[in-house]
Coordinates of C-alpha atoms in Angstrom, one line a residue:
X196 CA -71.5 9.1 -45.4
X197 CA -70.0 7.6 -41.9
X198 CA -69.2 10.4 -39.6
X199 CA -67.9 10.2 -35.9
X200 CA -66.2 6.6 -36.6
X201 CA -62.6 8.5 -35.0
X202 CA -61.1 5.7 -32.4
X203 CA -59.9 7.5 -29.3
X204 CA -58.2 4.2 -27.8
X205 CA -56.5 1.1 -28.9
X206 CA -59.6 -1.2 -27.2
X207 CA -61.9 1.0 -29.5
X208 CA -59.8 0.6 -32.9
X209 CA -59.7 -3.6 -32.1
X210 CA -63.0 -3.8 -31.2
X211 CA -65.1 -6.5 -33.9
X212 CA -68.0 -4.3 -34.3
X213 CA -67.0 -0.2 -34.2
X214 CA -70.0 1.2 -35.7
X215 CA -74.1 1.4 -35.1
X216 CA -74.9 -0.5 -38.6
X217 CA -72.5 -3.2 -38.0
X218 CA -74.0 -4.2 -34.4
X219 CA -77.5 -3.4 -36.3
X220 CA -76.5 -5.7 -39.0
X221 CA -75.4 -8.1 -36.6
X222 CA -78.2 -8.3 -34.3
X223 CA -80.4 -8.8 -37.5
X224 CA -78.3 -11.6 -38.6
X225 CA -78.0 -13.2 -35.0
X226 CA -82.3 -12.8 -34.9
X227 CA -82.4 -14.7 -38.5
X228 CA -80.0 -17.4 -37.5
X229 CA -82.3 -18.1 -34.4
X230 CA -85.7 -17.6 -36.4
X231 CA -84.0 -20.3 -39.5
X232 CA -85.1 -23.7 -38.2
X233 CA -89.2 -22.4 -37.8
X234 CA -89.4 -21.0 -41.5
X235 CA -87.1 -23.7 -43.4
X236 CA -88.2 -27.1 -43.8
X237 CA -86.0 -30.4 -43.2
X238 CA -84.3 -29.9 -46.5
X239 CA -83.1 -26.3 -45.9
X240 CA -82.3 -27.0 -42.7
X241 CA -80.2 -30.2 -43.7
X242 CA -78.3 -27.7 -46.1
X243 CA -78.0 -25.2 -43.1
X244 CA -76.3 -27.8 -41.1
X245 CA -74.0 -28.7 -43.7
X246 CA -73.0 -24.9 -43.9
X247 CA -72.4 -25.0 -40.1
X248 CA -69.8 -27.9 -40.7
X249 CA -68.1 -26.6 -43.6
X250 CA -67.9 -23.0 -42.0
X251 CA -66.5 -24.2 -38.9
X252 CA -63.9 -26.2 -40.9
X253 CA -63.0 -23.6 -43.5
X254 CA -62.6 -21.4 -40.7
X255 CA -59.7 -23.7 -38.9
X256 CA -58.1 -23.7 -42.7
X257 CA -58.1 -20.5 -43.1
X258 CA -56.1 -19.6 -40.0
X259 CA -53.2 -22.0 -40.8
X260 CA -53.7 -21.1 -44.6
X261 CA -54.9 -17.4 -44.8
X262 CA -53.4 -16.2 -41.5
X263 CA -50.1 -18.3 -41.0
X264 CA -49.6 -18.7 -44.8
X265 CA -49.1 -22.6 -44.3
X266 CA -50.4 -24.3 -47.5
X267 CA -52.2 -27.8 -46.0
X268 CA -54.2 -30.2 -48.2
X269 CA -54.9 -32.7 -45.1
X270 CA -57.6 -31.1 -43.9
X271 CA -60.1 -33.9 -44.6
X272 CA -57.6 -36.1 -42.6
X273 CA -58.1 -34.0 -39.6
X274 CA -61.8 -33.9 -40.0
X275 CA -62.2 -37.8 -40.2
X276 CA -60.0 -37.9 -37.1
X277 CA -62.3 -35.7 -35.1
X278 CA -65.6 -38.1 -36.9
X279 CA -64.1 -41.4 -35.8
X280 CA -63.3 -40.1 -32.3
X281 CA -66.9 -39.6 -32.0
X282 CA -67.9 -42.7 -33.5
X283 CA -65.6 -44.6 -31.3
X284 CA -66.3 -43.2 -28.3
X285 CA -70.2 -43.0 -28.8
X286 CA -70.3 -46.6 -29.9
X287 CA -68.0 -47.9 -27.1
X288 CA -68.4 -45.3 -23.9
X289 CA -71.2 -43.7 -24.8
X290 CA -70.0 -40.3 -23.5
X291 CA -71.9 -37.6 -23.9
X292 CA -71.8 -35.7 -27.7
X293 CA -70.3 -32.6 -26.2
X294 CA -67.6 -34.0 -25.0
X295 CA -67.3 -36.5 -28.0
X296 CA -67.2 -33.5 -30.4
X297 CA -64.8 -31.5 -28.3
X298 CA -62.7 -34.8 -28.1
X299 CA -62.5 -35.1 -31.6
X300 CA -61.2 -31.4 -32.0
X301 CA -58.8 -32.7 -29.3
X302 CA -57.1 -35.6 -31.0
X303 CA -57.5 -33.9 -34.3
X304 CA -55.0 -31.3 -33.0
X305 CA -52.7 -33.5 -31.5
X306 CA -52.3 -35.6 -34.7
X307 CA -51.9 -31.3 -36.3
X308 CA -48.9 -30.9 -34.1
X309 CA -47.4 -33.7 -35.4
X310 CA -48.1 -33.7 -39.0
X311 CA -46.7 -29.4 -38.3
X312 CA -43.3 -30.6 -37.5
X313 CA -42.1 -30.4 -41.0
X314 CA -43.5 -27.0 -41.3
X315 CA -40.3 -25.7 -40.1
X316 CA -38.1 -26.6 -42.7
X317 CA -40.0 -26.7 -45.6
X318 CA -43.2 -24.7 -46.5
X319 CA -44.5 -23.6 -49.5
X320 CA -45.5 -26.7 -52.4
X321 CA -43.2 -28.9 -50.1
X322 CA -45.4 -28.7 -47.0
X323 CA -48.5 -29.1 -49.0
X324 CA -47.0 -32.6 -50.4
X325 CA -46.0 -33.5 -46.9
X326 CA -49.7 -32.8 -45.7
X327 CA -51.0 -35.0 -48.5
X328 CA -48.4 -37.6 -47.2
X329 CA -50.3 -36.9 -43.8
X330 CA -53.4 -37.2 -45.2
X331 CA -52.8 -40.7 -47.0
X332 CA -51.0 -42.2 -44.1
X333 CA -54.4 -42.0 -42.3
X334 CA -56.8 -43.0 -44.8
X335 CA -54.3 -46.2 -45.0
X336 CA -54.6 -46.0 -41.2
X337 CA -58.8 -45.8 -41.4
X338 CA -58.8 -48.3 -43.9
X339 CA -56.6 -50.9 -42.2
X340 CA -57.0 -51.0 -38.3
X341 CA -60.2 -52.7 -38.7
X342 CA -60.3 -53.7 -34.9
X343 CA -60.7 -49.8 -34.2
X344 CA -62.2 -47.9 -37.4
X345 CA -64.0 -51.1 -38.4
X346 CA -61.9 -51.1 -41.7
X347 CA -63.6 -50.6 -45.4
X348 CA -67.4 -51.0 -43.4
X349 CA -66.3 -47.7 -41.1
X350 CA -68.7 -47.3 -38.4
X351 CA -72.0 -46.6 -37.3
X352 CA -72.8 -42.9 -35.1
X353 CA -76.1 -43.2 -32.6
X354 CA -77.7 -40.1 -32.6
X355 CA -76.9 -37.5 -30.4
X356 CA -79.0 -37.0 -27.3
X357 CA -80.3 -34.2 -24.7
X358 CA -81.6 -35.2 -21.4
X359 CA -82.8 -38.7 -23.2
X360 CA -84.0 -37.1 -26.6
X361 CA -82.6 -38.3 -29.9
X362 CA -81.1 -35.5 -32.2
X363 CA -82.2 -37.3 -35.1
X364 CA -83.5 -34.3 -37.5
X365 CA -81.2 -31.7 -39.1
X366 CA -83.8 -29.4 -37.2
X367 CA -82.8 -30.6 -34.2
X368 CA -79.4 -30.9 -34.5
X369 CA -79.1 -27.1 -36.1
X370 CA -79.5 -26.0 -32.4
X371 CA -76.1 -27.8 -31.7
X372 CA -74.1 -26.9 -34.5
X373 CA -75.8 -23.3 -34.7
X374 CA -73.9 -22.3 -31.8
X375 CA -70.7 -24.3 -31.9
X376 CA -70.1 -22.8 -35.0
X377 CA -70.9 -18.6 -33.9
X378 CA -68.2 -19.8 -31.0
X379 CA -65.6 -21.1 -33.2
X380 CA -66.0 -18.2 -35.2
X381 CA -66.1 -15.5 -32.7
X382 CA -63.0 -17.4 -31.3
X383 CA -61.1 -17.1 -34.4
X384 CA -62.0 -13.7 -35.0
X385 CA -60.8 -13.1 -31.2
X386 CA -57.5 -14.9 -31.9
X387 CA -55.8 -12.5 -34.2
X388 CA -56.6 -9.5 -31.4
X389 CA -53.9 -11.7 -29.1
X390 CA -50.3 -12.2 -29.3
X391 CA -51.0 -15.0 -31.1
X392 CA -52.9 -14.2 -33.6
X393 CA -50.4 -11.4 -33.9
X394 CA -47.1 -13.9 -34.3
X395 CA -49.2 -16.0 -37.1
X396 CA -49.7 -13.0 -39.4
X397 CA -46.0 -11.7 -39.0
X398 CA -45.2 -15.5 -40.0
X399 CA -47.2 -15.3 -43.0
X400 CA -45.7 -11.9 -44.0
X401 CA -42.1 -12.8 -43.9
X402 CA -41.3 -15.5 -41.2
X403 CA -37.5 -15.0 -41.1
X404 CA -37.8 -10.9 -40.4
X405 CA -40.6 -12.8 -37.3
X406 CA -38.0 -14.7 -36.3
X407 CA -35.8 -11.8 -36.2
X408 CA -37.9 -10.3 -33.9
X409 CA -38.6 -13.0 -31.1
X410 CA -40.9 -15.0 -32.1
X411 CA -40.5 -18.8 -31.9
X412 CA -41.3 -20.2 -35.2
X413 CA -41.5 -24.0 -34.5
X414 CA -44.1 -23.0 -31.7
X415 CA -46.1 -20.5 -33.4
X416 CA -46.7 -22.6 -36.4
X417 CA -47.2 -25.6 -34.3
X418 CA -49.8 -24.1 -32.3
X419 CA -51.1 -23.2 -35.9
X420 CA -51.4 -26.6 -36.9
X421 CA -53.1 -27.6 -33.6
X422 CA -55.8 -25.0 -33.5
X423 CA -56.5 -25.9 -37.1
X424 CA -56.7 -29.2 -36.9
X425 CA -58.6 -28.7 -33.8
X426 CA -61.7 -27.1 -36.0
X427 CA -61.3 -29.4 -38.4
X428 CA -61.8 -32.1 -35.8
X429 CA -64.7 -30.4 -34.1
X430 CA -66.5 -30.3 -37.6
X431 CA -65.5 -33.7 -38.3
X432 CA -67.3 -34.9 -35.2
X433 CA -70.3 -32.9 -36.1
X434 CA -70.3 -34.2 -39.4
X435 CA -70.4 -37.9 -37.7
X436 CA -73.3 -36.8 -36.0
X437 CA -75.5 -35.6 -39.0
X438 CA -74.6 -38.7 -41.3
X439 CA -74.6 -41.2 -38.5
X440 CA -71.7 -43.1 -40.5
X441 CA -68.2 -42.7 -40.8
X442 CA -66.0 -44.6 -43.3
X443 CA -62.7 -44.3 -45.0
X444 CA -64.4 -42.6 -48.2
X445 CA -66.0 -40.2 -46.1
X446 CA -63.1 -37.7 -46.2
X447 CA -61.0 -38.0 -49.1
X448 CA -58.4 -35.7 -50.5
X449 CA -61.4 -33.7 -52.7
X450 CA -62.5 -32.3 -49.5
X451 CA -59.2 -31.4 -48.6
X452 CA -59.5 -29.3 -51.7
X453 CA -62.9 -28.4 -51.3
X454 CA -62.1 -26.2 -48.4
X455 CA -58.8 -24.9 -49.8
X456 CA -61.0 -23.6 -52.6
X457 CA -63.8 -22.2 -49.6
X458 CA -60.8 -20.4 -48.6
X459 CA -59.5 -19.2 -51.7
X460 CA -62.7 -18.2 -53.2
X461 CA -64.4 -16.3 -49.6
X462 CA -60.5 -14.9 -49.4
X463 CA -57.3 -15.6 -47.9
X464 CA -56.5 -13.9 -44.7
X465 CA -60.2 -13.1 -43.4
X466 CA -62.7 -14.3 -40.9
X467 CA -65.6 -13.5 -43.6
X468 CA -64.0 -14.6 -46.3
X469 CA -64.0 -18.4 -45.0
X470 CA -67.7 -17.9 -43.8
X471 CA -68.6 -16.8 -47.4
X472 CA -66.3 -19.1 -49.1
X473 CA -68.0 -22.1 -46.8
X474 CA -71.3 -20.8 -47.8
X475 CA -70.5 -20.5 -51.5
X476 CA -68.8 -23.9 -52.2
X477 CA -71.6 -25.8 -50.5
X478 CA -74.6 -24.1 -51.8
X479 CA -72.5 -24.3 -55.4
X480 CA -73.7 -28.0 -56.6
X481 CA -77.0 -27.3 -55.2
X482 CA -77.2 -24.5 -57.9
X483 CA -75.7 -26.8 -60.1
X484 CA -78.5 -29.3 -59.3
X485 CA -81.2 -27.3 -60.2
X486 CA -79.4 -26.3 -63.8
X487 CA -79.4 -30.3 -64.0
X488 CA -83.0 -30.2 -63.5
X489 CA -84.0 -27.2 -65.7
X490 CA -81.4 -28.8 -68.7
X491 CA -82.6 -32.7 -68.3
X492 CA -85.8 -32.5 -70.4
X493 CA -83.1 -31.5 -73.2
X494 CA -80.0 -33.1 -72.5
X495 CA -79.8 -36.8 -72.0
X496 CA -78.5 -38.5 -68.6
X497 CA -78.0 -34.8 -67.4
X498 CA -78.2 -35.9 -64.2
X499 CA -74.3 -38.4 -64.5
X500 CA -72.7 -35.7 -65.2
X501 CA -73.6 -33.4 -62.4
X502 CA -70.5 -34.7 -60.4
X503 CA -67.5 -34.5 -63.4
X504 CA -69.1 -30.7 -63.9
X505 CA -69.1 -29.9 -60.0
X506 CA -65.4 -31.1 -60.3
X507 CA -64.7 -28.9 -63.1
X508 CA -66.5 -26.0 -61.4
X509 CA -64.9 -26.0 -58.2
X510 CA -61.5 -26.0 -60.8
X511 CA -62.5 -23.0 -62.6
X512 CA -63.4 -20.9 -59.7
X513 CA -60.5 -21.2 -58.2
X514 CA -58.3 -20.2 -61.2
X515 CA -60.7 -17.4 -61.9
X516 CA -60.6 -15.9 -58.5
X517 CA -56.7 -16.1 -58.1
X518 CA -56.4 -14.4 -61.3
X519 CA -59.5 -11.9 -61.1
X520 CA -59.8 -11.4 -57.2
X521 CA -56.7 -13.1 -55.5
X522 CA -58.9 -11.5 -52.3
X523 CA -61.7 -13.5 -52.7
X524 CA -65.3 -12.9 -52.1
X525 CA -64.4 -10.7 -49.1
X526 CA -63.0 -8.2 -50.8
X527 CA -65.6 -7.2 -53.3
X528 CA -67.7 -7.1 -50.2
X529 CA -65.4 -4.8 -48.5
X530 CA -65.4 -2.7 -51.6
X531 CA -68.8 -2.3 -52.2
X532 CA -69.2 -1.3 -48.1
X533 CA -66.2 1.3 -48.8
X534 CA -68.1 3.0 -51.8
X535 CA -71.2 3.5 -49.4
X536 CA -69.7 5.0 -46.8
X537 CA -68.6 7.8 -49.1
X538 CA -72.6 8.4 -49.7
X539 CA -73.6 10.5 -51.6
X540 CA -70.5 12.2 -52.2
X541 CA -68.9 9.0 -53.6
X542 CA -68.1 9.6 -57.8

């Protein structure tokens, strides 16, 4: 049973980590994310970089989403902006990949603060249909400014490079994105200890009351928008960098819903959540690959319809979590910490 876990100060009761087994926990976690790359091989760590990317970007979702309560399904959009930022300015400036990748967060939420304008007056189903407006405006955009996004052919991403050495292996690139991504999540988890953070949860709960009280809705859910987008961008440009290829049918409106359903499945509303949603949702068709594999010797062409059933899958989960655990993943993880700490006086 936890004992002695009384905060005596406001610092102390915001802190992210306010107990021995969660900085044990954490340090273990930390020590395994650094010791990854020497026990995987170049498959795992491949998948490990993908979770990087989707984490960071489900992590920018679920701020504007979970935390703002500002339905969006353009996030793909904002994620190819950030990937053919890099691609443009690695093929034409060659600028270094840091500042590519931050660049591409950069434009990503500038294009945000646009597409957030409607946000104001209409929210809800509506802003969801004007993000998909959003988000077909710039495939049409990707597709058709051939002189700049090199049209239907997209474009090629050189690797990224350290002191003259190619990142070329998801081994190597892990050491990038490992770190970007413990940032970006440490900085969202920051975020809501600010004002800021604050004003987006009191716009989520009931935004006229927010208004009400002070707080300027147009710039709060603006400044949503942009730090959203700005993940999503960030992602997007390390996504350019692992696949070395950007194209208009590299971010379509399924990922879009792929990361709404991260969000909804990891849990609305919660820094863990998105990392376990992100983590989920990508490791999801690789369990479905193997099924294919163990089913193929008995089921013709098993192997076609792996990606109608990953479809279908991704479908079902989220109606079965918004009607069996609207909290998501994070919740049941909650509950099952909350029935330990009442060891072993818990019925």
């Amino acid at each position: 049973m936890q004992i002695a876990t009384a905060k005596e100060t406001y610092r102390a009761d915001q802190a992210l980590l306010t107990t021995r087994p969660q900085w044990v926990w954490m340090v273990l976690f930390m020590a395994f994310l650094v010791a990854y790359p020497f026990m995987a091989n170049a498959y795992w760590a491949y998948l490990a970089c993908l979770v990087m990317i989707n984490v960071a970007s489900a992590t920018g979702l679920n701020i504007l989403t979970g935390y703002t309560g500002l339905v969006s399904l353009g996030h793909g959009a904002f994620m190819a902006l950030g990937a053919y930022t890099v691609a443009i300015l690695e093929q034409r400036l060659g600028t270094p990949f840091l500042l590519n990748i931050f660049m591409g967060g950069a434009v990503a939420a500038a294009v945000g603060v646009v597409v957030g304008i409607p946000s104001l007056r209409v929210k809800g189903l509506y802003l969801a249909i004007a993000t998909i407006g959003a988000s077909i405006i710039l495939q049409f955009v990707f597709l058709n400014w051939s002189s700049v996004t090199g049209g239907s052919r997209g474009i090629n991403v050189a690797p990224a490079t350290v002191f003259g050495l190619g990142l070329t292996r998801p081994a190597q690139l892990y050491w990038v994105f490992m770190p970007l991504t413990v940032l970006m999540v440490l900085g969202a988890a920051n975020l809501f200890r600010t004002r800021i953070g604050r004003a987006f949860i009191a716009i989520r709960d009931r935004d006229i009351s927010a208004e009400v009280l002070g707080i300027d809705l147009l710039r709060y859910k603006l400044l949503s928008f942009a730090i959203s987008s700005f993940y999503a961008g960030v992602a997007g440009g390390m996504w350019a960098y692992m696949f070395r290829s950007v194209g208009p049918e590299s971010f379509t409106l399924l990922t879009s819903i792929f990361f709404l359903a991260a969000v909804i499945v990891g849990g609305m509303g919660s820094i863990l959540g998105a990392i376990l949603g992100a983590v989920f949702m990508t490791m999801m068709p690789e369990m479905l690959r193997f099924g294919v594999d163990i089913v193929s010797p008995y089921v013709a062409n098993a192997a076609t319809l792996l990606a109608p059933v990953r479809t279908i899958v991704f479908g079902m989960l989220i109606i079965l979590f918004l009607v069996l655990e609207p909290q998501g993943m994070a919740e049941i993880i909650r509950r099952i910490r909350r029935s330990w700490h009442l060891w072993p006086f818990r019925k």
